[in-house]
mmCIF file of C-alpha atoms in Angstrom:
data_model
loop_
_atom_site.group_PDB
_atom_site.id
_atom_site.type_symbol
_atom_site.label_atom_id
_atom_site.label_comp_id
_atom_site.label_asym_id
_atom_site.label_seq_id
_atom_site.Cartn_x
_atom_site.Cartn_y
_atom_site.Cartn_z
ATOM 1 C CA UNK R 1 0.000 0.000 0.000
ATOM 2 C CA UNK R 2 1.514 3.128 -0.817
ATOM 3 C CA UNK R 3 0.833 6.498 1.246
ATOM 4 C CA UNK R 4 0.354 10.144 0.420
ATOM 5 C CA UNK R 5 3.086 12.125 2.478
ATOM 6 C CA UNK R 6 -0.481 14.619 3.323
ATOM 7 C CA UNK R 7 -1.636 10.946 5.270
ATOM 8 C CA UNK R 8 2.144 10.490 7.002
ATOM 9 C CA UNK R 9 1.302 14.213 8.405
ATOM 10 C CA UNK R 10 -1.652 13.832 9.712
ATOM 11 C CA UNK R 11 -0.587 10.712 11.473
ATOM 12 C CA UNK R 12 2.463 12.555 13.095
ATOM 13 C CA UNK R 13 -0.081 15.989 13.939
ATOM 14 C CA UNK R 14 -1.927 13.066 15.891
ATOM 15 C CA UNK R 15 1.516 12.262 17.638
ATOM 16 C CA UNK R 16 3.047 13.731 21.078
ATOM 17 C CA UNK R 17 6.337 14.379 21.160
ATOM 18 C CA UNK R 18 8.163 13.455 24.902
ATOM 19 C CA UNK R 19 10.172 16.070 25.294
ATOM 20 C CA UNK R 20 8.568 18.946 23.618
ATOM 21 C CA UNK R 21 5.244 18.022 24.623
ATOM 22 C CA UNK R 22 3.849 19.004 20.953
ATOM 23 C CA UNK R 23 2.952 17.222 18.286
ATOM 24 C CA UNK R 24 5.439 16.477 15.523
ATOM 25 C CA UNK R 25 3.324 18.475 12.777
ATOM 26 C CA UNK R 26 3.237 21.845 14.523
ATOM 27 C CA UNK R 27 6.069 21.430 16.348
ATOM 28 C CA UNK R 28 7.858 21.576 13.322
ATOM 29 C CA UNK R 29 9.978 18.515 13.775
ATOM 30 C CA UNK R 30 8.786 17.053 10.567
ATOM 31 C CA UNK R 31 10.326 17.448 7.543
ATOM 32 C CA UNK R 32 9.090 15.126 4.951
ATOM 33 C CA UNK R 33 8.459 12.135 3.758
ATOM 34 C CA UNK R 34 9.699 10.147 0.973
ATOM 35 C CA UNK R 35 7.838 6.948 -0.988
ATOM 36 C CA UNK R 36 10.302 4.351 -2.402
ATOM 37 C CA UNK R 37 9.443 2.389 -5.649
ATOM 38 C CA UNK R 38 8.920 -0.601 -3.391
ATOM 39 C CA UNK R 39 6.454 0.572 -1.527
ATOM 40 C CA UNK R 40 8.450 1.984 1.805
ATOM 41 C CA UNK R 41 8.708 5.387 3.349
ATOM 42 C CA UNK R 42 11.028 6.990 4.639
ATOM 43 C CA UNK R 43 9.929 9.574 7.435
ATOM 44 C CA UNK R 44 12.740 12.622 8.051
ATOM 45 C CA UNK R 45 12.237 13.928 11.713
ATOM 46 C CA UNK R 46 14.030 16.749 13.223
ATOM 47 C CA UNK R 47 14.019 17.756 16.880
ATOM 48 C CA UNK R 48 15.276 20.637 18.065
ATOM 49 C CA UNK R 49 16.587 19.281 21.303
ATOM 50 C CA UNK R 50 19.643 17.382 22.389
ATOM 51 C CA UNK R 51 18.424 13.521 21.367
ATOM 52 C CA UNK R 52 21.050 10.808 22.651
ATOM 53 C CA UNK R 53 18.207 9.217 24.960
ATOM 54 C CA UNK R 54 15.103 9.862 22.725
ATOM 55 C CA UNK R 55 16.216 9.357 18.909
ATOM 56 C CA UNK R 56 15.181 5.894 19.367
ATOM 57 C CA UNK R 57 12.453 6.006 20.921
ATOM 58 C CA UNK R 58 10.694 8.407 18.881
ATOM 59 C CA UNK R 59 11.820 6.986 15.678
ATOM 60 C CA UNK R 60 10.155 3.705 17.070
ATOM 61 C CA UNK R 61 7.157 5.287 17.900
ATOM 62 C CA UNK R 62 6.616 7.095 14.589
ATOM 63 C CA UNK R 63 7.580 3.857 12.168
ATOM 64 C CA UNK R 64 4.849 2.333 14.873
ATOM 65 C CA UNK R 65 2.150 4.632 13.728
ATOM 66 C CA UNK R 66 2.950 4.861 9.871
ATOM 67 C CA UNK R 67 2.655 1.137 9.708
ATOM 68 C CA UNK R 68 -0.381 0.741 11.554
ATOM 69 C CA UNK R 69 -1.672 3.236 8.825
ATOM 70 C CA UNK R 70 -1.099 0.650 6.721
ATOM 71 C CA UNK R 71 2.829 1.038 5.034
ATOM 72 C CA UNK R 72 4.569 -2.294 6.052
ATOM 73 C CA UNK R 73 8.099 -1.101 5.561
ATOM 74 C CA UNK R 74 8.735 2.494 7.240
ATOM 75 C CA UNK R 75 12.258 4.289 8.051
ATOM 76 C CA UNK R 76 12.413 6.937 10.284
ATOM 77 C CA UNK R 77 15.231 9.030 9.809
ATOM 78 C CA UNK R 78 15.669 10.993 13.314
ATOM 79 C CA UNK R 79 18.599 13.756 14.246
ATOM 80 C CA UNK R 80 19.068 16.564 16.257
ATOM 81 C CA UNK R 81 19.309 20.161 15.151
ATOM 82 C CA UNK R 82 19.439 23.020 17.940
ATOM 83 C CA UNK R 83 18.611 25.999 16.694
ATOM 84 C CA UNK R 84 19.014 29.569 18.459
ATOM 85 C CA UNK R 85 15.787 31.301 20.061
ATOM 86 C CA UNK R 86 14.326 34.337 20.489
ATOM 87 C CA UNK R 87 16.376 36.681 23.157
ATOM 88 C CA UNK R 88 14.659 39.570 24.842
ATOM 89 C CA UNK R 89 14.861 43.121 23.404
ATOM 90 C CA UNK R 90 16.643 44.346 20.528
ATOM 91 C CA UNK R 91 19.717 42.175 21.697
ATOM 92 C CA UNK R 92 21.423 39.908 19.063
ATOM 93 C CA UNK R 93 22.327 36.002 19.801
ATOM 94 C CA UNK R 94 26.143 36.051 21.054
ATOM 95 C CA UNK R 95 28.868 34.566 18.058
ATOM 96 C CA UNK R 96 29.552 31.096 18.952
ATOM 97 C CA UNK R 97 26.204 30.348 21.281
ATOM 98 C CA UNK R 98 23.055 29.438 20.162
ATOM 99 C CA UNK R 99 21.192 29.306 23.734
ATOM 100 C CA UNK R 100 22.140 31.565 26.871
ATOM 101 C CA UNK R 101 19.916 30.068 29.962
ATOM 102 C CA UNK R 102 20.397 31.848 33.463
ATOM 103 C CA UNK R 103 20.299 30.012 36.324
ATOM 104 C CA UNK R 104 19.885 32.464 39.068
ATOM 105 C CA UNK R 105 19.105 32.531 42.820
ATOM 106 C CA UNK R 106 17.656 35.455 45.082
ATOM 107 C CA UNK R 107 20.257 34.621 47.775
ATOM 108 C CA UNK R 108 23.240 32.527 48.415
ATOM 109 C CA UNK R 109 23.617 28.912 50.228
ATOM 110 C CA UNK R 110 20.780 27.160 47.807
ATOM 111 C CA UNK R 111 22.858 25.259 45.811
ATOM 112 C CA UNK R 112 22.587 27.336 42.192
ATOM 113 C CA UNK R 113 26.343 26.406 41.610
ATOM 114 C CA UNK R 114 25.454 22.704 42.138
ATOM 115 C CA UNK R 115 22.533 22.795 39.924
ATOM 116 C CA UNK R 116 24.020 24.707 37.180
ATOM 117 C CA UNK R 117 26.644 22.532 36.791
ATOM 118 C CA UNK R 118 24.923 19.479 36.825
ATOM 119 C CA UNK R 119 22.294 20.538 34.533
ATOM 120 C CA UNK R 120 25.080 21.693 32.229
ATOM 121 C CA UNK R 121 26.262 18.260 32.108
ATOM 122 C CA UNK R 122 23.121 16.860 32.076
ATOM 123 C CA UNK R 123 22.336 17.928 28.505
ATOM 124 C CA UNK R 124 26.549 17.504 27.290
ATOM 125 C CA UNK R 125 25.457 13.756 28.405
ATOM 126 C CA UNK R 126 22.249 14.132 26.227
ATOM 127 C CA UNK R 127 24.260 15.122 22.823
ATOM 128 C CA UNK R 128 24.006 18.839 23.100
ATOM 129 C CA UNK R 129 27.370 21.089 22.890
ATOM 130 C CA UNK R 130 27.401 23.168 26.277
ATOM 131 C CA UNK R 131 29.290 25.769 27.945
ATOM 132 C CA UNK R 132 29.300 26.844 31.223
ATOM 133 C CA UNK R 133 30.058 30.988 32.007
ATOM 134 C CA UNK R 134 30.836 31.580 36.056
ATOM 135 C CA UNK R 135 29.190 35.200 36.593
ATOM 136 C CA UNK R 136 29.845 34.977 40.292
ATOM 137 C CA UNK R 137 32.381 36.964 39.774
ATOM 138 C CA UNK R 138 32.902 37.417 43.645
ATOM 139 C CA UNK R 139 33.118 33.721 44.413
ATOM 140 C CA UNK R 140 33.939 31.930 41.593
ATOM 141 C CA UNK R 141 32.995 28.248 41.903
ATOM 142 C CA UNK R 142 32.795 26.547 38.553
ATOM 143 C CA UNK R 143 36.395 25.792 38.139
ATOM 144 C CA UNK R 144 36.771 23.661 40.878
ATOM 145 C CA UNK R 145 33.275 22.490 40.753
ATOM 146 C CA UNK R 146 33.772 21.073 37.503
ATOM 147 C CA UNK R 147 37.918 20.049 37.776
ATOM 148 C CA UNK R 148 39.035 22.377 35.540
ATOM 149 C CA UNK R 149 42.548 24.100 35.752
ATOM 150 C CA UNK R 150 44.701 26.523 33.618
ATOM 151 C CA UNK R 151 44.755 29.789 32.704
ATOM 152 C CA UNK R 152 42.747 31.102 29.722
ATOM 153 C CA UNK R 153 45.034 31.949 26.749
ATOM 154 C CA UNK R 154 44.825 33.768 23.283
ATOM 155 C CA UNK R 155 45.119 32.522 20.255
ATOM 156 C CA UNK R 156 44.073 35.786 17.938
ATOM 157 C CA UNK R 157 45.110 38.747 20.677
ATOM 158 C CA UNK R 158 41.694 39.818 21.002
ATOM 159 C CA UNK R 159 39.689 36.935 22.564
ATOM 160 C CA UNK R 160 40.431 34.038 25.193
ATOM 161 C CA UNK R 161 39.836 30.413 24.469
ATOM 162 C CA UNK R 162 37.580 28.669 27.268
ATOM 163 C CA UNK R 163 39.007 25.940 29.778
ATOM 164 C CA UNK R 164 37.456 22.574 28.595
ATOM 165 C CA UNK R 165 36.828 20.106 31.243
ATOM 166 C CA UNK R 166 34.252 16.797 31.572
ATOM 167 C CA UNK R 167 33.152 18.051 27.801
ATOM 168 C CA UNK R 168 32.305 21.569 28.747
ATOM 169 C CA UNK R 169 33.903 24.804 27.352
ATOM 170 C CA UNK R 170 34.293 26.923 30.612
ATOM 171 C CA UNK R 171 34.826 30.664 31.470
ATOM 172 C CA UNK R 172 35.675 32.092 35.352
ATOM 173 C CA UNK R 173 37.092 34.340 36.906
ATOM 174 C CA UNK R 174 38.539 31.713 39.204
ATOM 175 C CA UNK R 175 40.751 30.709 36.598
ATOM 176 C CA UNK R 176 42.888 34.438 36.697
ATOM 177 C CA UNK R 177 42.825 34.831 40.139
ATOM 178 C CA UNK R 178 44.426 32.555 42.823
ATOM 179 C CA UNK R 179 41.787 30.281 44.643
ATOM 180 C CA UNK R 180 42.259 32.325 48.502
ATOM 181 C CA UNK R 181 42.463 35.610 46.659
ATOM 182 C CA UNK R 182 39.161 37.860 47.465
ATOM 183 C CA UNK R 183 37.489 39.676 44.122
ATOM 184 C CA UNK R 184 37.764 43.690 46.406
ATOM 185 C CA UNK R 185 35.829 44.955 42.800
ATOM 186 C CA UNK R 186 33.110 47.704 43.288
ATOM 187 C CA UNK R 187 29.966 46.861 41.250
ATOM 188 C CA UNK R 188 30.570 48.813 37.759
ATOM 189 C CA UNK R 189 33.845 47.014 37.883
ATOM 190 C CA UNK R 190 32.819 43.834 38.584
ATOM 191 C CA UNK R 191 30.055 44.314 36.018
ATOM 192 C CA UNK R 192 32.499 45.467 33.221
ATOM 193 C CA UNK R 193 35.070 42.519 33.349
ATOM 194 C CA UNK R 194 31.869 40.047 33.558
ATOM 195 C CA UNK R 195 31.160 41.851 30.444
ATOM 196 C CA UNK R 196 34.554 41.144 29.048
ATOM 197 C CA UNK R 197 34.275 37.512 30.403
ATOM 198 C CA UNK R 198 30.754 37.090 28.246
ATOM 199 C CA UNK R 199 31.873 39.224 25.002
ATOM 200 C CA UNK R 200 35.626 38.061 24.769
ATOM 201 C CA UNK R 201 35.748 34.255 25.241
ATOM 202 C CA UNK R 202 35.631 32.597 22.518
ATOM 203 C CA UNK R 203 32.941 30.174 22.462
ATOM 204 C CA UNK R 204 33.023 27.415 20.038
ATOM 205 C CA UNK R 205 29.239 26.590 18.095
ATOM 206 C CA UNK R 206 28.061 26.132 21.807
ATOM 207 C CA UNK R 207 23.994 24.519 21.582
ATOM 208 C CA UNK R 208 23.568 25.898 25.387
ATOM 209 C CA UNK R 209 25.524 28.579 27.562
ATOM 210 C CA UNK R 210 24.917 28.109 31.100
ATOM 211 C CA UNK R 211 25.347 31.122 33.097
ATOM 212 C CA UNK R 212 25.661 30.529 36.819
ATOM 213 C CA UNK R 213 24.282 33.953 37.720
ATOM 214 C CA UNK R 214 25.671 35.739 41.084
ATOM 215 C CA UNK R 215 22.633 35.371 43.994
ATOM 216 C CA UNK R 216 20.074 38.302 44.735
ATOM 217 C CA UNK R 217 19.294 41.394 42.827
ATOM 218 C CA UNK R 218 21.481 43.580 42.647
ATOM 219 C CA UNK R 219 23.131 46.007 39.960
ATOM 220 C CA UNK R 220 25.687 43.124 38.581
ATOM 221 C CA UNK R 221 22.698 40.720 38.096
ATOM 222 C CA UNK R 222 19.998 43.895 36.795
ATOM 223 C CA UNK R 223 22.964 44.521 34.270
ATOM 224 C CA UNK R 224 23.261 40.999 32.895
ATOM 225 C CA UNK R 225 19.726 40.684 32.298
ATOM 226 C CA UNK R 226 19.282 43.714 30.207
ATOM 227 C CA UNK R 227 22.403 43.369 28.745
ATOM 228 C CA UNK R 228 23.328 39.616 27.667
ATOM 229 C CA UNK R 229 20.903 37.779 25.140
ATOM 230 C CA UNK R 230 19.156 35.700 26.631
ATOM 231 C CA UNK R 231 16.845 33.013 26.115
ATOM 232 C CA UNK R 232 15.102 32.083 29.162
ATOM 233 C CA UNK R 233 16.146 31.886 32.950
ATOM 234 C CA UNK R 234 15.230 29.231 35.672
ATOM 235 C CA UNK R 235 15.452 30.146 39.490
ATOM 236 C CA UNK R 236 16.782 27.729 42.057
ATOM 237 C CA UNK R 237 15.489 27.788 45.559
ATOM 238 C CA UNK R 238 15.296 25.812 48.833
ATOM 239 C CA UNK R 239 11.671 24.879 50.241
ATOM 240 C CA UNK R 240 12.703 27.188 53.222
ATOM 241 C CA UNK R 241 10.153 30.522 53.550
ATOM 242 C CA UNK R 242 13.138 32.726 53.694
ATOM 243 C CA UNK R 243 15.177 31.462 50.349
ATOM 244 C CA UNK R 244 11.112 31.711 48.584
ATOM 245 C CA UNK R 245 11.063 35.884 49.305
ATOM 246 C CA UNK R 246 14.325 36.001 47.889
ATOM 247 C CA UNK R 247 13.903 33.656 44.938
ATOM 248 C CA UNK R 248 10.070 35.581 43.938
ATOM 249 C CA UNK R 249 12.301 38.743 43.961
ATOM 250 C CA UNK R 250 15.151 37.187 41.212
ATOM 251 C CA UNK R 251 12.044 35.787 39.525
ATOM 252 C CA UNK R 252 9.994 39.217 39.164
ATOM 253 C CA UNK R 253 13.159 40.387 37.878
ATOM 254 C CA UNK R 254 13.474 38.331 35.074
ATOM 255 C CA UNK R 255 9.885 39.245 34.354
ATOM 256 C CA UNK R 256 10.561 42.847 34.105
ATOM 257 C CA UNK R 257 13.646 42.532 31.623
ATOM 258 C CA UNK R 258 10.793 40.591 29.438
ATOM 259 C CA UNK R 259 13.514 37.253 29.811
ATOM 260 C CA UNK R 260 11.272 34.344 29.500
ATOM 261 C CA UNK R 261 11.503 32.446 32.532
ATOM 262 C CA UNK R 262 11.724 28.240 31.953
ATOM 263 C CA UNK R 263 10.555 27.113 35.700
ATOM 264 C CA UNK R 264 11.822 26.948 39.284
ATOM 265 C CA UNK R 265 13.923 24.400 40.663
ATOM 266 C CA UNK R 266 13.519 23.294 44.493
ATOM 267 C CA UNK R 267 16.903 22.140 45.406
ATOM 268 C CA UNK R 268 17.158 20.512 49.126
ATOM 269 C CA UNK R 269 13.698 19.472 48.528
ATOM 270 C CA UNK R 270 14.055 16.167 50.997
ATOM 271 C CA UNK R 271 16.458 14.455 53.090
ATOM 272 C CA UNK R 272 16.216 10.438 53.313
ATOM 273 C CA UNK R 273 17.791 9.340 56.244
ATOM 274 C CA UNK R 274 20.648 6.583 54.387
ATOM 275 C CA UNK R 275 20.488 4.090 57.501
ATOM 276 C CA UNK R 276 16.734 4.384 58.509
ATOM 277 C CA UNK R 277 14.967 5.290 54.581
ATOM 278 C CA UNK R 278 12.656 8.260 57.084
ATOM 279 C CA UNK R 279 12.234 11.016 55.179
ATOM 280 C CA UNK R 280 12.690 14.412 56.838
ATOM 281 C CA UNK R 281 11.677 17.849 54.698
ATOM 282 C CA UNK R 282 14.305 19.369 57.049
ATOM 283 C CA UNK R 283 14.016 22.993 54.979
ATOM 284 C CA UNK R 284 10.145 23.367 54.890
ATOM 285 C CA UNK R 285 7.702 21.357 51.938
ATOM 286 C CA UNK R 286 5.719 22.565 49.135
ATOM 287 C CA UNK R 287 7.407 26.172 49.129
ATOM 288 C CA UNK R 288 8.670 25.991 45.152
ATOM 289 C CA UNK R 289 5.294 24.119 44.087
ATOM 290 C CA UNK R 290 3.154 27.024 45.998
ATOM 291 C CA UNK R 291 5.461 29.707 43.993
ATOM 292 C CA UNK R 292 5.015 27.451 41.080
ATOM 293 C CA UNK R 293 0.844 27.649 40.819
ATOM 294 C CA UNK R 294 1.273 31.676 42.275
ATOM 295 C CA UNK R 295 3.125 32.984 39.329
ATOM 296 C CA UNK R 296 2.263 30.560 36.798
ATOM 297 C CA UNK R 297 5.605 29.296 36.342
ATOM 298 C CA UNK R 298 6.676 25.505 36.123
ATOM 299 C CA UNK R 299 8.276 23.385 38.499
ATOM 300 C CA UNK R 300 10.992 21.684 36.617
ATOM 301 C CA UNK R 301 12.174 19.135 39.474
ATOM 302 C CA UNK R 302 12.957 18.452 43.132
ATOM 303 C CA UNK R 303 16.267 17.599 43.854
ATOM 304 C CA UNK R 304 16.965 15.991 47.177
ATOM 305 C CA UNK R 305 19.616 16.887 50.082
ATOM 306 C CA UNK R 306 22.150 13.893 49.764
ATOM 307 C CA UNK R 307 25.884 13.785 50.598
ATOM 308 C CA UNK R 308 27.369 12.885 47.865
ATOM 309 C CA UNK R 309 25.926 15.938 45.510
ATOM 310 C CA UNK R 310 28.150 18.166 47.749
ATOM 311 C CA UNK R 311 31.076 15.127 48.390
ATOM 312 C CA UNK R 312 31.139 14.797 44.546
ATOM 313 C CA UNK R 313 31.445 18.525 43.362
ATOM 314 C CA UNK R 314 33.930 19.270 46.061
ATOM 315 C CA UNK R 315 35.519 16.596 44.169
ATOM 316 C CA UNK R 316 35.631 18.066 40.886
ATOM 317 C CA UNK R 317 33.325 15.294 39.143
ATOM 318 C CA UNK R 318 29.552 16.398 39.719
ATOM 319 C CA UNK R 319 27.246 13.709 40.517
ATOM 320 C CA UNK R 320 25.902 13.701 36.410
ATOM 321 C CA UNK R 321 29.650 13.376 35.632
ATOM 322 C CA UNK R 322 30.609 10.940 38.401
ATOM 323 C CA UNK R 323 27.283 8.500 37.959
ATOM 324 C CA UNK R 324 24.704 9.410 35.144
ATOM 325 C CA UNK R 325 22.686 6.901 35.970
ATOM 326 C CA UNK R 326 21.941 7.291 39.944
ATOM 327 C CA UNK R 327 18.569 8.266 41.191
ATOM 328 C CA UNK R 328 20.141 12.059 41.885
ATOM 329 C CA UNK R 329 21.654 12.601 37.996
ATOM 330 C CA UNK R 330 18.164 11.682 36.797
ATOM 331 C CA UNK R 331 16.531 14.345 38.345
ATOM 332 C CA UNK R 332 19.064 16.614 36.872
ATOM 333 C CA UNK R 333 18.590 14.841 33.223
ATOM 334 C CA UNK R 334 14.939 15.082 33.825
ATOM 335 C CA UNK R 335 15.229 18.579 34.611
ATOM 336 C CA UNK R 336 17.695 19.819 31.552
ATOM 337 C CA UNK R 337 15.573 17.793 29.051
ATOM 338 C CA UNK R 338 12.393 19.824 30.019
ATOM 339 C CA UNK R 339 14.589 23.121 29.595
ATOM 340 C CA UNK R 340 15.588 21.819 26.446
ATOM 341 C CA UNK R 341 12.128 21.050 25.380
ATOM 342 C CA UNK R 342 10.492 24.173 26.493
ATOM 343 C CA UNK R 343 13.107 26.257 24.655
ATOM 344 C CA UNK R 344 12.518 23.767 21.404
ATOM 345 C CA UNK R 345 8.950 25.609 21.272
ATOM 346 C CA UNK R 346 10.216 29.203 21.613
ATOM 347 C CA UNK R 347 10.215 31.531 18.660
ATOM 348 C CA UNK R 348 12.900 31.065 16.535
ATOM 349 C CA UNK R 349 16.189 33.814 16.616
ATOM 350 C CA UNK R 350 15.815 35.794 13.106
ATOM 351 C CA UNK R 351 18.663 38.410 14.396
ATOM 352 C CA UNK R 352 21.453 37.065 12.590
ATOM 353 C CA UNK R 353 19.844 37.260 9.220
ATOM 354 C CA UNK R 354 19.133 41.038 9.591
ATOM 355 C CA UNK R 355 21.758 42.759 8.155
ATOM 356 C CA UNK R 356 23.834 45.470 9.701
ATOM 357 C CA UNK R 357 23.002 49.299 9.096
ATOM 358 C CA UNK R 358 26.017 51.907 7.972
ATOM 359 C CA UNK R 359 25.731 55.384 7.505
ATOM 360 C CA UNK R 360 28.440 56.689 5.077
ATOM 361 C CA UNK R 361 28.845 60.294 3.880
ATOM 362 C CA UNK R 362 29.919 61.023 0.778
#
């Protein structure tokens, strides 16, 4: 039986996509369909999020539902292509990064470094090409976080190259500075070489820039929201009352600089006692979900107060790195794929097509 590739569509607008949570018809992700003198198809899919995990799976599920529309040999041809998204403003996508997602904090202590980290390996480990920018420029954390070491050097006398380490292209302070050596900066300062740290490494075709954003509100993190492209923002916070007030604050923030904000991620969420299994919510419950349904906004995970998350970054080898497949690097994969897929459905970035205006006088 041979199929119209007008059928194949509206078999795939019938289909949900796992990640994106769209079908494959709107969503874009299909791209044609080809009909083979023998009777097969051939299906061409294209997401728009890393796809290590899920190529398989959706290709299965797709050659599933051509066939039981009545094509008995189907080929689904699945990759990958990240595109860059809409960033707030007039601002234009940064050379070299396709995706800048802040991952901010209204106050210190809550584990942002942690997460950001681990979600920036998370989706490295799912096939995307990630980089990881330390804007804390007063306590640098990333470079030992993450085992990297070196100084950044130059190869064209205008740019630095980023410090690779665990498959992650990183810029930090920390790496110019000796590690006991306090950052005595004033906050234009500070603010201008975080500038220089953003606009003058050289990133190389990164899917996903990771900025671990400095905690609370203040001028350095006002300026880095109006200034850097971004594409969306998440805000980590403990359960605790006190780290809420101060995570709604970075989150209204966002909101005001018109940065689309991804979801909220409780970190600390519960503590299971490793001898006994009783679980303790030893920082409060609920408080991210209740911020979730007040401002609309979703909850992308709960990540639970264990050991060996800290043990294993003091280390230099984050939990994701160190064990991908524990209970604790899921979360974080769970979490980073539903980044990935809400940023999938975001408009598309049309800046770099526009071409430059220059005034010349004759």
């Amino acid at each position: 039986m041979t199929i119209s590739t007008e059928a194949i569509k509206d078999v795939l607008a019938g289909l949900i996509d796992p990640v994106t949570g769209t079908d494959y018809v709107s969503g874009k992700m299909f791209k044609g369909a080809e009909t083979q003198e023998d009777g097969s198809v051939i299906v061409n899919i294209e997401l728009g999020y890393p796809a290590k995990s899920y190529a398989d799976t959706v290709g299965q599920m797709i050659g599933e539902a051509v066939k039981a529309a009545g094509v008995e040999k189907v080929t689904v041809n699945v990759k990958q292509n990240i595109i860059a998204h809409k960033v707030q403003g007039t601002l234009r996508v940064l050379p070299g990064v396709k995706n800048i997602i802040a991952v901010s904090s209204g106050k210190g202590g809550v584990g942002k470094s942690t997460v950001s980290a681990n979600l920036a390996l998370a989706l490295a480990h799912e096939g995307a090409r990630v980089g990881v920018l330390d804007a804390d420029v007063y306590g640098p954390s990333q470079p030992k976080m993450l085992g990297a070491k070196g100084q950044p050097v130059s190869t064209d006398g205008k740019t630095m190259e980023p410090i690779e380490s665990l498959g992650l292209q990183i810029s930090s302070v920390g790496f110019m500075i000796d590690e006991d050596e306090p950052m005595i900066w004033r906050g234009p300062l500070a603010g201008g070489a975080l500038q220089q740290l953003i606009n003058q490494t050289n990133w190389h075709d990164l899917d996903y820039l990771i900025v671990d954003m400095p905690p609370g509100t203040g001028d350095i993190q006002l300026t880095l929201s109006q200034s850097v492209p971004l594409t969306g923002a998440i805000v980590v916070s403990t359960p605790q009352d006190i780290a809420l007030i101060d995570a709604k604050k970075g989150l209204r923030m966002f909101q005001k600089v018109n940065v689309p904000l991804l979801g909220i991620v409780e970190n600390m969420s519960v503590f299971i006692c490793p001898c006994c299994g009783k679980v303790e919510h030893i920082f409060g419950e609920g408080g991210a979900r209740r911020m979730s349904e007040q401002y609309g906004i979703p909850l992308l995970g709960e990540l639970p107060l264990a050991s060996k998350i800290r043990e294993q970054a003091d280390s230099g080898l984050p939990t994701v790195a160190a064990d991908p497949e524990c209970a604790e690097s899921k979360i974080y994969r769970e979490v980073a794929m539903k980044i990935a897929g809400t940023l999938a459905n975001l408009s598309k970035d049309y800046t770099a097509r526009m071409p430059g205006i220059r005034v010349v006088n004759d």
